[in-house]
Coordinates of C-alpha atoms in Angstrom, one line a residue:
M1249 CA 19.9 12.1 1.8
S1250 CA 23.7 11.9 2.1
N1251 CA 23.5 8.2 1.6
H1252 CA 21.6 9.0 -1.7
K1253 CA 24.3 11.4 -2.8
D1254 CA 27.0 9.0 -2.1
L1255 CA 25.5 6.4 -4.3
Q1256 CA 25.8 8.9 -7.1
K1257 CA 29.6 9.0 -6.8
L1258 CA 31.9 6.7 -8.9
S1259 CA 33.3 3.9 -6.7
A1260 CA 33.9 0.3 -6.6
G1261 CA 30.9 -0.4 -4.6
G1262 CA 28.7 1.6 -6.8
L1263 CA 30.1 -0.3 -9.9
L1264 CA 29.2 -3.5 -8.3
I1265 CA 25.7 -2.4 -7.3
S1266 CA 25.2 -1.3 -11.0
L1267 CA 26.0 -4.8 -12.3
G1268 CA 23.6 -6.2 -9.8
I1269 CA 20.7 -4.0 -10.3
I1270 CA 20.7 -2.7 -13.8
Y1271 CA 21.9 -5.2 -16.4
G1272 CA 19.8 -8.3 -15.4
D1273 CA 17.6 -7.9 -18.6
I1274 CA 19.9 -6.8 -21.1
G1275 CA 22.6 -9.1 -19.5
T1276 CA 20.6 -12.4 -19.9
S1277 CA 19.7 -11.5 -23.7
P1278 CA 22.4 -13.9 -24.9
L1279 CA 20.4 -16.7 -23.7
Y1280 CA 17.8 -16.3 -26.5
V1281 CA 18.7 -13.6 -29.1
F1282 CA 20.7 -16.0 -31.6
K1283 CA 17.9 -18.5 -31.1
A1284 CA 15.5 -16.0 -32.3
I1285 CA 17.6 -14.5 -35.1
V1286 CA 18.5 -17.9 -36.7
G1287 CA 15.0 -19.7 -35.9
Q1288 CA 14.4 -22.4 -38.4
Q1289 CA 16.6 -21.1 -41.0
R1290 CA 19.4 -22.8 -42.7
I1291 CA 22.8 -21.4 -41.3
S1292 CA 24.7 -19.1 -43.7
E1293 CA 27.5 -16.8 -43.3
T1294 CA 25.5 -13.9 -44.3
L1295 CA 22.8 -14.5 -41.6
I1296 CA 25.3 -15.1 -38.9
L1297 CA 27.8 -12.2 -39.6
G1298 CA 24.8 -9.9 -40.4
G1299 CA 23.0 -10.8 -37.2
V1300 CA 26.3 -10.1 -35.1
S1301 CA 26.7 -6.8 -36.7
L1302 CA 23.2 -5.8 -36.2
I1303 CA 23.6 -6.8 -32.5
F1304 CA 26.5 -4.8 -32.2
W1305 CA 25.3 -1.6 -33.9
T1306 CA 22.1 -1.9 -32.0
L1307 CA 23.8 -2.0 -28.9
T1308 CA 26.0 0.9 -29.9
L1309 CA 23.5 3.2 -31.3
Q1310 CA 20.4 2.4 -29.1
T1311 CA 21.8 1.4 -25.7
T1312 CA 25.1 3.2 -25.7
L1313 CA 24.4 6.5 -27.5
K1314 CA 20.7 6.9 -26.9
Y1315 CA 20.6 5.9 -23.3
V1316 CA 23.9 5.9 -21.8
V1317 CA 25.3 9.1 -23.5
I1318 CA 22.2 11.1 -24.0
T1319 CA 19.2 10.0 -21.8
L1320 CA 21.1 9.6 -18.5
R1321 CA 21.7 13.4 -18.9
A1322 CA 18.2 13.9 -18.0
D1323 CA 18.4 13.4 -14.3
N1324 CA 15.6 14.7 -12.1
K1325 CA 17.8 15.4 -8.9
G1326 CA 19.7 12.1 -9.3
E1327 CA 16.6 10.1 -10.3
G1328 CA 15.5 8.5 -13.7
G1329 CA 12.8 6.6 -15.4
I1330 CA 10.0 7.6 -17.6
F1331 CA 7.9 9.4 -14.9
S1332 CA 10.8 11.2 -13.7
L1333 CA 11.5 12.3 -17.2
F1334 CA 7.9 13.4 -17.6
S1335 CA 8.0 15.5 -14.2
L1336 CA 11.0 17.3 -15.8
V1337 CA 9.0 18.5 -19.0
R1338 CA 5.4 18.2 -18.2
R1339 CA 5.0 22.1 -17.8
K1340 CA 6.0 22.5 -21.5
A1341 CA 3.1 20.8 -23.0
K1342 CA 0.0 19.2 -21.5
W1343 CA 0.0 16.5 -24.2
L1344 CA 3.2 15.0 -22.9
V1345 CA 1.2 13.2 -20.4
V1346 CA 0.2 10.9 -23.3
P1347 CA 3.8 9.4 -24.2
A1348 CA 4.6 9.3 -20.4
V1349 CA 1.4 7.1 -19.8
V1350 CA 1.9 5.0 -23.0
G1351 CA 5.5 4.5 -22.2
G1352 CA 4.8 3.7 -18.3
C1353 CA 2.1 1.0 -19.5
A1354 CA 4.7 -0.6 -22.1
L1355 CA 7.2 -0.9 -19.4
L1356 CA 4.6 -2.6 -17.0
A1357 CA 3.6 -5.0 -19.8
D1358 CA 7.3 -5.8 -20.3
G1359 CA 7.5 -6.7 -16.6
I1360 CA 5.0 -9.5 -17.3
I1361 CA 6.9 -11.0 -20.1
T1362 CA 10.5 -10.7 -18.9
P1363 CA 10.5 -13.1 -15.9
P1364 CA 9.0 -16.0 -17.9
I1365 CA 11.3 -15.7 -21.0
T1366 CA 14.5 -15.2 -19.1
I1367 CA 13.8 -18.0 -16.5
S1368 CA 12.4 -20.5 -19.3
S1369 CA 15.6 -19.9 -21.4
A1370 CA 17.7 -20.8 -18.5
I1371 CA 15.9 -23.9 -17.4
E1372 CA 15.5 -25.2 -20.8
G1373 CA 19.6 -25.7 -20.9
L1374 CA 18.8 -28.6 -18.5
Q1375 CA 17.0 -30.5 -21.4
S1376 CA 20.5 -31.2 -22.7
Y1377 CA 20.9 -33.6 -19.8
Y1378 CA 17.2 -34.5 -19.2
P1379 CA 15.1 -34.2 -22.3
E1380 CA 11.8 -35.0 -20.7
L1381 CA 12.3 -32.5 -17.8
P1382 CA 9.0 -30.8 -17.0
T1383 CA 10.4 -27.1 -17.5
V1384 CA 6.9 -25.3 -17.4
E1385 CA 6.2 -26.6 -14.0
I1386 CA 9.7 -25.8 -12.8
V1387 CA 9.6 -22.2 -14.2
M1388 CA 6.0 -21.6 -12.8
A1389 CA 7.4 -22.8 -9.2
I1390 CA 10.3 -20.4 -9.5
I1391 CA 8.1 -17.5 -10.4
T1392 CA 6.0 -18.3 -7.7
V1393 CA 8.6 -18.3 -5.0
L1394 CA 10.1 -15.1 -6.5
F1395 CA 6.7 -13.2 -6.0
I1396 CA 6.1 -14.7 -2.7
I1397 CA 9.2 -13.4 -1.2
Q1398 CA 8.7 -9.8 -2.5
Q1399 CA 6.6 -9.0 0.5
F1400 CA 9.5 -9.8 2.8
G1401 CA 11.9 -7.2 1.0
T1402 CA 15.1 -8.1 -1.1
S1403 CA 17.5 -6.1 0.7
L1404 CA 19.6 -9.1 2.0
V1405 CA 19.3 -10.9 -1.5
G1406 CA 20.0 -7.6 -3.2
K1407 CA 23.5 -7.4 -1.6
A1408 CA 24.5 -10.6 -3.4
F1409 CA 23.1 -9.4 -6.8
G1410 CA 26.3 -7.5 -7.9
P1411 CA 29.0 -10.2 -7.2
I1412 CA 26.8 -12.8 -8.9
M1413 CA 26.2 -10.6 -12.0
F1414 CA 29.9 -10.0 -12.2
I1415 CA 30.5 -13.6 -12.3
W1416 CA 27.8 -13.7 -15.0
F1417 CA 29.3 -11.3 -17.0
T1418 CA 32.9 -12.6 -16.7
M1419 CA 31.7 -16.1 -17.6
M1420 CA 30.1 -14.9 -20.9
G1421 CA 33.1 -12.9 -21.8
V1422 CA 35.6 -15.8 -21.1
L1423 CA 33.4 -18.4 -22.9
G1424 CA 33.1 -16.0 -26.0
I1425 CA 36.9 -15.6 -26.1
T1426 CA 37.5 -19.3 -26.0
Y1427 CA 35.6 -19.8 -29.1
I1428 CA 36.7 -16.4 -30.8
A1429 CA 40.4 -18.0 -30.4
H1430 CA 39.4 -20.7 -32.7
S1431 CA 38.4 -18.2 -35.4
P1432 CA 39.6 -14.7 -34.8
S1433 CA 38.3 -13.5 -38.2
I1434 CA 35.0 -13.5 -36.7
I1435 CA 35.9 -9.9 -35.6
R1436 CA 35.0 -8.6 -39.1
A1437 CA 31.5 -9.1 -38.3
L1438 CA 31.5 -5.8 -36.6
N1439 CA 31.7 -4.2 -39.8
P1440 CA 28.1 -2.4 -40.5
Y1441 CA 28.4 -3.7 -44.1
Y1442 CA 27.2 -7.3 -43.1
A1443 CA 24.2 -5.7 -41.3
Y1444 CA 23.4 -4.0 -44.4
E1445 CA 23.9 -7.2 -46.7
L1446 CA 21.8 -9.3 -44.3
L1447 CA 18.8 -7.0 -44.5
S1448 CA 19.3 -6.1 -48.3
T1449 CA 19.5 -9.7 -49.5
S1450 CA 16.5 -10.9 -47.3
T1451 CA 12.9 -10.7 -48.4
S1452 CA 11.2 -7.9 -46.7
G1453 CA 9.1 -10.1 -44.6
N1454 CA 12.2 -12.0 -43.3
A1455 CA 14.2 -8.7 -42.7
F1456 CA 11.5 -7.6 -40.5
I1457 CA 11.6 -10.9 -38.6
V1458 CA 15.3 -10.7 -38.3
L1459 CA 14.9 -6.9 -36.9
G1460 CA 12.4 -8.1 -34.5
A1461 CA 14.7 -10.8 -33.1
V1462 CA 17.7 -8.5 -33.0
F1463 CA 16.0 -5.9 -31.0
L1464 CA 15.8 -8.4 -28.1
C1465 CA 19.5 -7.8 -27.4
T1466 CA 18.4 -4.1 -26.2
T1467 CA 15.3 -4.9 -24.4
G1468 CA 16.9 -3.9 -20.9
A1469 CA 18.1 -0.4 -22.2
E1470 CA 15.2 1.2 -20.3
A1471 CA 16.4 -0.1 -16.9
L1472 CA 19.8 1.9 -17.4
Y1473 CA 17.7 4.9 -16.9
S1474 CA 15.1 3.8 -14.8
D1475 CA 17.7 2.9 -12.1
L1476 CA 19.6 6.1 -12.3
G1477 CA 18.7 7.0 -8.8
H1478 CA 20.1 3.7 -7.4
C1479 CA 23.7 3.9 -8.9
G1480 CA 24.3 7.4 -10.3
K1481 CA 25.3 8.0 -13.9
D1482 CA 29.0 7.6 -13.7
N1483 CA 28.9 4.2 -12.2
I1484 CA 26.3 3.2 -15.0
R1485 CA 28.4 4.5 -17.8
V1486 CA 31.7 2.9 -16.5
S1487 CA 30.2 -0.3 -15.7
W1488 CA 28.5 -0.6 -19.2
I1489 CA 31.8 -0.6 -20.9
Y1490 CA 32.6 -3.9 -19.1
V1491 CA 29.0 -5.4 -19.6
K1492 CA 29.0 -4.4 -23.3
A1493 CA 32.5 -5.9 -23.9
C1494 CA 31.4 -9.2 -22.3
L1495 CA 28.1 -9.3 -24.2
I1496 CA 29.8 -8.6 -27.5
L1497 CA 32.4 -11.4 -26.8
N1498 CA 29.8 -13.9 -26.1
Y1499 CA 27.8 -13.1 -29.4
L1500 CA 30.9 -13.4 -31.2
G1501 CA 31.5 -16.8 -29.4
Q1502 CA 28.2 -18.1 -30.4
A1503 CA 28.5 -16.8 -34.0
V1504 CA 31.7 -18.9 -34.3
W1505 CA 30.0 -22.1 -33.1
L1506 CA 27.0 -21.4 -35.5
L1507 CA 29.4 -20.7 -38.4
Q1508 CA 31.2 -24.3 -37.8
R1509 CA 27.6 -25.6 -38.7
N1510 CA 27.5 -23.5 -41.9
G1511 CA 24.7 -24.9 -44.3
S1512 CA 22.9 -26.9 -41.8
V1513 CA 19.5 -26.6 -40.1
I1514 CA 19.8 -26.9 -36.2
N1515 CA 17.1 -27.4 -33.7
L1516 CA 18.2 -24.5 -31.6
N1517 CA 15.6 -25.3 -28.8
I1518 CA 17.7 -28.2 -27.8
N1519 CA 21.0 -26.9 -29.3
N1520 CA 21.1 -23.4 -27.6
P1521 CA 24.5 -21.9 -29.0
F1522 CA 24.7 -20.1 -25.6
Y1523 CA 25.2 -23.5 -23.7
K1524 CA 26.9 -25.1 -26.7
I1525 CA 30.0 -22.9 -26.3
M1526 CA 30.3 -24.0 -22.7
P1527 CA 32.8 -27.0 -22.1
E1528 CA 30.8 -30.2 -21.2
W1529 CA 32.1 -30.3 -17.6
F1530 CA 31.1 -26.7 -17.1
L1531 CA 27.5 -27.1 -18.5
I1532 CA 25.7 -27.8 -15.3
F1533 CA 27.5 -25.0 -13.5
G1534 CA 26.7 -22.6 -16.4
I1535 CA 22.9 -23.6 -16.3
G1536 CA 23.1 -22.8 -12.6
I1537 CA 24.6 -19.4 -12.8
A1538 CA 22.4 -18.6 -15.9
T1539 CA 19.2 -19.5 -13.7
V1540 CA 20.3 -17.2 -10.9
A1541 CA 21.1 -14.4 -13.4
A1542 CA 17.6 -14.9 -14.9
I1543 CA 16.0 -14.7 -11.5
I1544 CA 18.0 -11.3 -10.7
A1545 CA 16.9 -9.9 -14.0
S1546 CA 13.3 -10.9 -13.1
Q1547 CA 13.6 -9.2 -9.7
A1548 CA 14.9 -6.1 -11.3
L1549 CA 11.9 -5.8 -13.4
I1550 CA 9.5 -6.6 -10.6
S1551 CA 11.0 -3.8 -8.3
G1552 CA 11.0 -1.5 -11.3
S1553 CA 7.4 -2.2 -11.6
F1554 CA 6.6 -1.2 -8.0
T1555 CA 8.5 2.1 -8.3
L1556 CA 6.7 2.8 -11.4
I1557 CA 3.2 2.2 -9.9
A1558 CA 4.2 4.2 -6.7
E1559 CA 5.4 7.2 -9.0
A1560 CA 2.0 7.0 -11.0
V1561 CA 0.0 7.0 -7.8
R1562 CA 1.6 10.1 -6.5
L1563 CA 1.4 11.8 -10.1
N1564 CA -2.4 11.0 -10.1
L1565 CA -2.0 8.6 -12.9
W1566 CA -3.0 5.4 -11.0
P1567 CA -5.7 4.6 -8.4
K1568 CA -4.5 4.9 -4.9
V1569 CA -3.2 1.5 -3.8
R1570 CA -1.5 -0.1 -0.6
I1571 CA 2.3 0.6 -0.7
N1572 CA 4.3 -1.2 1.9
Y1573 CA 8.1 -0.5 2.9
P1574 CA 9.3 -3.9 4.0
S1575 CA 13.1 -2.7 4.7
D1576 CA 14.9 0.4 5.4
Q1577 CA 16.8 0.3 2.1
K1578 CA 16.3 3.3 -0.1
G1579 CA 13.6 2.7 -2.7
Q1580 CA 12.7 -0.6 -1.4
L1581 CA 8.9 -0.9 -1.7
Y1582 CA 6.3 -3.5 -2.2
V1583 CA 2.8 -3.1 -3.8
P1584 CA 0.6 -6.1 -3.1
S1585 CA -2.0 -5.6 -5.7
V1586 CA 0.7 -5.2 -8.3
N1587 CA 2.7 -8.1 -7.1
W1588 CA -0.1 -10.7 -7.6
I1589 CA -1.3 -9.1 -10.9
L1590 CA 2.3 -9.5 -12.2
W1591 CA 2.4 -13.1 -10.8
A1592 CA -0.8 -13.9 -12.6
G1593 CA 0.4 -12.3 -15.8
C1594 CA 3.6 -14.4 -15.6
L1595 CA 2.0 -17.4 -15.1
G1596 CA -0.5 -16.7 -17.8
V1597 CA 2.7 -16.3 -20.2
V1598 CA 4.2 -19.6 -19.1
L1599 CA 0.8 -21.5 -19.7
I1600 CA 0.1 -19.7 -23.0
F1601 CA 3.5 -20.0 -24.7
R1602 CA 5.1 -22.8 -22.7
H1603 CA 8.5 -22.6 -24.4
S1604 CA 11.0 -19.6 -24.4
D1605 CA 11.1 -19.7 -28.3
K1606 CA 7.3 -18.9 -28.4
M1607 CA 7.6 -16.3 -25.8
E1608 CA 10.2 -14.5 -27.9
A1609 CA 7.2 -13.9 -30.4
A1610 CA 5.6 -11.8 -27.7
Y1611 CA 8.7 -10.1 -26.6
G1612 CA 9.9 -6.8 -27.7
L1613 CA 6.9 -5.2 -29.0
S1614 CA 5.8 -3.3 -25.8
I1615 CA 9.3 -2.1 -25.0
T1616 CA 9.7 -0.8 -28.6
V1617 CA 6.8 1.4 -27.8
A1618 CA 8.3 2.6 -24.4
M1619 CA 11.5 3.5 -26.1
L1620 CA 9.7 5.6 -28.8
M1621 CA 7.8 7.4 -26.2
T1622 CA 11.1 8.0 -24.3
T1623 CA 12.5 9.5 -27.4
I1624 CA 9.6 12.0 -27.7
L1625 CA 10.2 13.1 -23.8
V1626 CA 14.1 13.2 -24.3
S1627 CA 13.5 15.5 -27.5
K1628 CA 11.4 18.1 -25.0
F1629 CA 14.1 17.8 -22.4
L1630 CA 16.9 18.7 -24.9
R1631 CA 14.7 21.7 -25.8
R1632 CA 14.3 22.8 -22.3
K1633 CA 18.2 22.6 -21.8
K1634 CA 18.2 24.9 -25.0
V1635 CA 20.2 22.3 -27.1
P1636 CA 20.4 23.8 -30.6
T1637 CA 17.2 23.0 -32.6
Y1638 CA 19.2 21.1 -35.4
I1639 CA 20.7 18.8 -33.1
I1640 CA 17.1 18.0 -31.5
T1641 CA 15.9 17.4 -34.9
V1642 CA 18.8 15.1 -35.9
F1643 CA 18.3 13.2 -32.7
L1644 CA 14.5 12.8 -33.4
I1645 CA 14.9 11.7 -37.0
I1646 CA 17.6 9.1 -36.2
Y1647 CA 15.8 7.4 -33.5
L1648 CA 12.3 7.7 -34.7
I1649 CA 13.6 6.0 -37.9
I1650 CA 15.4 3.5 -35.9
E1651 CA 12.7 2.6 -33.4
G1652 CA 10.3 2.9 -35.9
T1653 CA 11.9 0.2 -38.1
F1654 CA 12.2 -1.9 -35.0
L1655 CA 8.5 -1.4 -34.2
A1656 CA 7.6 -2.4 -37.7
G1657 CA 9.8 -5.6 -37.3
N1658 CA 8.2 -6.4 -33.8
L1659 CA 4.7 -5.9 -35.5
V1660 CA 5.3 -9.0 -37.4
K1661 CA 5.2 -10.9 -34.1
F1662 CA 1.7 -9.5 -33.3
V1663 CA -0.3 -12.7 -34.4
H1664 CA 2.3 -14.9 -32.8
G1665 CA 2.2 -13.6 -29.4
G1666 CA 2.6 -9.9 -29.5
W1667 CA -0.9 -9.4 -29.0
F1668 CA -0.6 -10.6 -25.6
T1669 CA 1.7 -7.7 -24.3
L1670 CA -0.3 -5.0 -26.2
S1671 CA -3.4 -6.3 -24.8
I1672 CA -2.1 -6.1 -21.3
G1673 CA -0.5 -2.4 -22.2
F1674 CA -3.8 -1.4 -23.5
I1675 CA -5.8 -2.4 -20.3
L1676 CA -3.2 -0.6 -18.3
F1677 CA -3.4 2.5 -20.4
T1678 CA -7.2 2.4 -20.2
V1679 CA -6.9 2.6 -16.4
M1680 CA -4.3 5.2 -16.2
W1681 CA -6.0 7.4 -18.9
T1682 CA -9.4 7.1 -17.0
W1683 CA -8.1 8.1 -13.6
H1684 CA -6.1 10.9 -15.0
T1685 CA -9.0 12.3 -17.2
A1686 CA -11.6 11.7 -14.5
R1687 CA -9.6 13.9 -12.2
K1688 CA -9.6 16.6 -14.7
I1689 CA -13.3 16.4 -15.2
R1690 CA -14.0 16.5 -11.6
N1691 CA -11.7 19.5 -10.9
R1692 CA -13.7 21.3 -13.5
Y1693 CA -16.6 21.2 -11.2
V1694 CA -15.1 21.9 -7.8
K1695 CA -16.2 25.4 -6.7
F1696 CA -13.8 27.7 -4.7
V1697 CA -14.7 30.7 -2.6
G1698 CA -12.6 33.5 -1.1
I1699 CA -11.7 32.3 2.5
D1700 CA -11.4 35.6 3.9
D1701 CA -15.1 36.3 3.6
Y1702 CA -15.5 33.4 6.5
F1703 CA -12.9 34.6 8.9
D1704 CA -15.4 36.6 11.2
I1705 CA -17.9 33.9 11.3
L1706 CA -15.3 31.1 12.0
K1707 CA -14.1 33.2 14.9
E1708 CA -17.6 33.7 16.1
L1709 CA -18.4 29.9 15.7
S1710 CA -15.2 29.1 17.7
A1711 CA -16.4 31.2 20.7
D1712 CA -20.0 30.3 20.6
E1713 CA -20.5 27.9 23.4
T1714 CA -24.0 27.1 22.5
V1715 CA -22.7 25.0 19.6
P1716 CA -21.2 21.7 21.0
K1717 CA -17.5 21.6 20.4
Y1718 CA -16.7 19.0 17.5
A1719 CA -13.0 19.0 18.2
S1720 CA -10.2 21.0 19.7
Q1721 CA -8.1 20.9 16.5
L1722 CA -10.0 20.4 13.3
V1723 CA -8.1 19.4 10.3
Y1724 CA -9.3 19.5 6.5
L1725 CA -7.6 18.4 3.5
T1726 CA -8.0 21.1 0.8
S1727 CA -7.2 20.9 -3.1
A1728 CA -7.2 24.8 -3.2
N1729 CA -3.8 25.7 -4.6
F1730 CA -4.0 29.3 -3.4
N1731 CA -4.1 30.2 0.3
S1732 CA -6.7 32.9 -0.5
E1733 CA -9.4 30.2 -1.5
I1734 CA -11.3 27.3 -0.1
E1735 CA -13.5 24.7 -1.6
S1736 CA -17.1 25.7 -1.0
K1737 CA -17.8 22.2 0.2
I1738 CA -15.5 22.7 3.2
V1739 CA -17.4 25.9 4.3
Y1740 CA -20.6 24.0 3.8
S1741 CA -19.2 21.1 6.0
I1742 CA -18.2 23.7 8.9
L1743 CA -21.0 25.9 8.7
Q1744 CA -24.1 24.0 7.5
K1745 CA -24.1 20.2 7.4
Q1746 CA -23.2 20.1 11.0
P1747 CA -21.9 23.3 12.6
K1748 CA -18.4 22.3 13.8
R1749 CA -17.0 24.3 16.5
A1750 CA -13.2 24.0 17.2
D1751 CA -10.5 26.0 18.8
V1752 CA -8.4 25.9 15.7
Y1753 CA -9.2 25.1 12.1
W1754 CA -6.4 23.7 10.0
L1755 CA -6.2 23.5 6.3
V1756 CA -3.8 21.1 4.7
H1757 CA -2.7 21.0 1.0
V1758 CA -0.5 18.4 -0.5
D1759 CA 1.4 19.6 -3.6
V1760 CA 3.1 16.8 -5.5
V1761 CA 6.3 18.6 -6.9
D1762 CA 8.7 17.5 -9.7
E1763 CA 11.8 17.0 -7.6
P1764 CA 11.6 13.3 -6.5
Y1765 CA 12.7 13.5 -2.9
K1766 CA 11.5 16.9 -1.9
R1767 CA 10.0 17.2 1.6
E1768 CA 9.2 20.8 2.6
Y1769 CA 6.1 22.7 4.1
E1770 CA 5.0 26.3 4.5
V1771 CA 2.8 27.7 7.2
E1772 CA 0.2 30.6 6.7
F1773 CA -1.4 32.0 9.8
L1774 CA -4.8 33.1 8.0
V1775 CA -6.1 34.0 11.5
P1776 CA -3.6 33.8 14.2
N1777 CA -4.3 30.8 16.6
K1778 CA -7.8 30.3 14.8
V1779 CA -7.2 29.5 11.0
I1780 CA -4.0 28.0 9.8
R1781 CA -2.9 26.5 6.6
I1782 CA 0.0 24.2 5.9
D1783 CA 1.0 23.4 2.3
F1784 CA 3.3 20.3 2.1
K1785 CA 5.6 20.0 -0.9
L1786 CA 6.4 16.3 -1.5
G1787 CA 8.4 14.8 -4.3
F1788 CA 6.8 12.3 -6.4
R1789 CA 8.9 9.5 -4.9
V1790 CA 8.1 10.5 -1.3
E1791 CA 5.5 8.4 0.8
Q1792 CA 2.5 10.9 1.5
Q1793 CA 2.0 9.9 5.4
I1794 CA 0.3 13.1 6.1
N1795 CA -0.5 11.9 9.6
L1796 CA 3.1 11.7 10.6
L1797 CA 4.1 14.9 8.5
F1798 CA 1.1 17.0 10.0
R1799 CA 2.2 15.9 13.7
R1800 CA 5.9 16.7 13.0
V1801 CA 5.0 20.2 11.7
V1802 CA 2.6 20.8 14.7
E1803 CA 5.3 19.7 17.0
D1804 CA 7.7 22.2 15.5
L1805 CA 5.2 25.0 15.7
V1806 CA 4.6 24.3 19.4
K1807 CA 8.2 24.1 20.2
K1808 CA 8.8 27.6 18.5
G1809 CA 5.7 29.0 20.4
E1810 CA 3.8 29.8 17.2
V1811 CA 0.7 27.7 18.1
D1812 CA -1.0 26.5 21.3
I1813 CA -2.7 23.3 21.2
T1814 CA -3.4 23.0 24.9
S1815 CA -7.1 21.8 25.4
H1816 CA -9.4 24.8 26.1
Y1817 CA -11.6 22.7 28.6
K1818 CA -10.9 24.1 32.0
S1819 CA -10.3 20.7 33.7
L1820 CA -7.7 19.6 31.1
N1821 CA -6.2 23.2 30.5
K1822 CA -5.2 23.3 34.1
H1823 CA -3.0 20.2 33.7
K1824 CA -1.7 21.3 30.3
I1825 CA -3.4 18.5 28.4
V1826 CA -3.4 18.6 24.7
G1827 CA -6.4 19.0 22.9
D1828 CA -7.9 16.4 20.6
F1829 CA -7.4 16.3 16.6
R1830 CA -10.0 15.4 14.2
F1831 CA -9.4 15.1 10.4
V1832 CA -12.4 15.6 8.1
V1833 CA -12.2 14.0 4.6
I1834 CA -14.8 15.2 2.2
E1835 CA -15.4 12.6 -0.4
K1836 CA -17.3 14.0 -3.5
V1837 CA -19.8 11.6 -4.8
L1838 CA -20.5 12.0 -8.4
S1839 CA -24.1 12.9 -9.3
R1840 CA -25.6 12.0 -12.7
S1841 CA -25.3 14.6 -15.4
H1842 CA -26.5 14.9 -19.0
S1843 CA -24.3 17.7 -19.8
L1844 CA -21.2 15.4 -20.2
S1845 CA -20.4 13.9 -23.6
F1846 CA -20.7 10.1 -24.2
Y1847 CA -16.8 9.7 -23.9
E1848 CA -16.8 11.8 -20.4
R1849 CA -19.7 9.7 -19.0
F1850 CA -18.0 6.5 -20.0
I1851 CA -14.6 7.7 -18.3
M1852 CA -16.6 8.7 -15.1
D1853 CA -18.6 5.4 -15.0
F1854 CA -15.3 3.5 -15.2
Y1855 CA -13.7 5.9 -12.7
V1856 CA -16.6 4.9 -10.2
Q1857 CA -15.7 1.3 -10.5
L1858 CA -12.2 1.9 -10.1
K1859 CA -12.6 4.0 -7.0
K1860 CA -14.4 1.0 -5.4
V1861 CA -11.1 -1.3 -5.8
S1862 CA -8.6 1.6 -5.0
L1863 CA -7.7 2.9 -1.4
S1864 CA -9.8 5.6 0.2
E1865 CA -8.4 9.2 0.4
E1866 CA -7.9 8.8 4.2
R1867 CA -6.0 5.6 3.8
G1868 CA -4.1 7.0 0.9
F1869 CA -3.0 9.8 2.8
G1870 CA -1.9 7.5 5.7
L1871 CA -4.4 9.1 8.2
D1872 CA -5.1 7.5 11.6
L1873 CA -8.7 6.2 10.9
S1874 CA -9.6 6.6 14.6
F1875 CA -9.3 10.4 14.0
V1876 CA -10.9 10.7 10.8
T1877 CA -14.6 11.7 9.8
V1878 CA -15.5 11.1 6.1
E1879 CA -18.4 13.2 4.8
K1880 CA -19.8 12.5 1.5
V1881 CA -21.2 15.6 -0.5
P1882 CA -22.4 15.5 -4.2
L1883 CA -20.3 16.7 -6.9
M1884 CA -22.6 18.6 -9.3
L1885 CA -21.5 18.0 -12.7
S1886 CA -24.0 20.3 -14.2
I1887 CA -26.2 23.2 -13.0
P1888 CA -29.6 21.7 -12.0
E1889 CA -32.2 22.7 -14.5
A1890 CA -34.9 25.2 -13.3
I1891 CA -37.9 23.2 -12.3
E1892 CA -41.4 25.0 -12.2
I1893 CA -44.1 23.7 -9.8
H1894 CA -47.3 25.2 -8.9
R1895 CA -49.2 25.1 -5.7
V1896 CA -53.0 24.5 -5.7
N1897 CA -55.4 25.4 -3.1

């Protein structure tokens, strides 16, 4: 963990890593923001100055104030992201799971649209040289290669991200300055009056279209918070100063180029102002750098999606899926199922919309929803920190108005493509909500009994040589939160289903805690050397390798002389051979029930289908399958009706 703490400190290395990891999405926005603002409209001073003003104040209020200044304070032991934030405040109110799930699904939907739009915007710059260039095929090929390499890890490539993004931002700043020098008066566009003038003089429909386009400049703001654990808040805050300066300079430079064509209508798909402010000799280099920056932005979103799903699995908000760790780098993980779902979604976006200007119509709507959910959760965090109520109220009012206005602006895009990301988000929400709700329904019907009532019979069973020994060390996974209780199904498994004689009975409980990287355990000797309970307290970002963790705990207990795991078979005991271990996983099979409402029956039926495609309990906990027995027992969702039957002679 020392390395983790070192990353939190302000340093040149930390600043460079921040540039490489965090700002890919927001840093590639200049590729398409002004294209979206102007669209097919005639260029006017009001439109361009108002557009720059809206961009500047959006970056200031939304990105700088809300995320960099306020939200970064909500660090969960150095970690950020919507599920980290949810873990901080979930004990305050059960309903907070709703904004957490909605926000998480919106971010995942954003991960499907970001790679296509950024890579397409970069590659389309080559059409200045080659008008007939097949950009769709090139974009699909780049996206496919990007997703293929995920399984090998990106630690080696990741080391180059920082320097490349530093070159990218510096290039944007320098290009902006060269055009600002032609018309220094463009600085006046930072005056908020021009933003007001543009919105007030536009028709209501056009004003919302402009707002939806302006919002694209801040779509990567969530990444500043999500990647808090990789870089630390100080590195993010300091590096943002440089990033924001370069972004604003580039937007101002594009504005100068557009104002030089005041009164005309330009096809911005061919004449992208981002590329037009580049010298002719530099254009091919600029396109190359933009393409690499777009790939880095896509990589950041993909990695963020993997982290999001891994957290959701451990918080029981997503079905258990295989999670691989392709390198030793902290936070580096790979989720095969999510990787190929994202790949298919990205190719779908490219095939449906084909061009970046049409993708802009689908972009922004889902991320606005995610930002609104973050606002709700942050307000709860501020209340937890005992911030004065009037400050929390002002925060809520300001950002609900700002983000609500942006949401209204993005809703205009619904029929033009916004339906796509909302549909993806809704499907993801259905999966998360079903998994979460079904678990609550199942837990209602799990029966617990007092374990101390069975101590004597367990000791007698263990000593009863007339019963064949099932295992030397028998381990059960239990969901009982208290060491005084045990599921009735475990008692049934040991004593009735097939009497299981063992030298020692172990009960293992896993508690996912709010601290992201906590890894602790407690041992309770319920019956010395006969019934032992281990409680693991694992953070929501810790891999649940119960097989390895349990082995380590047993080794520690043996070393301290607290347990003896030597085989009791005389021939083996004489040679100090360790006894065998066997895990028993009880799988609760749903039984039909008429006591559930229609909604609950639908949830449970969908849950059964999700279980079929998810990892089994034993695989999800990382158990060695050669030492695992799975027993299926019925989960009664209602008390069986009394049935009368008569015997006849």
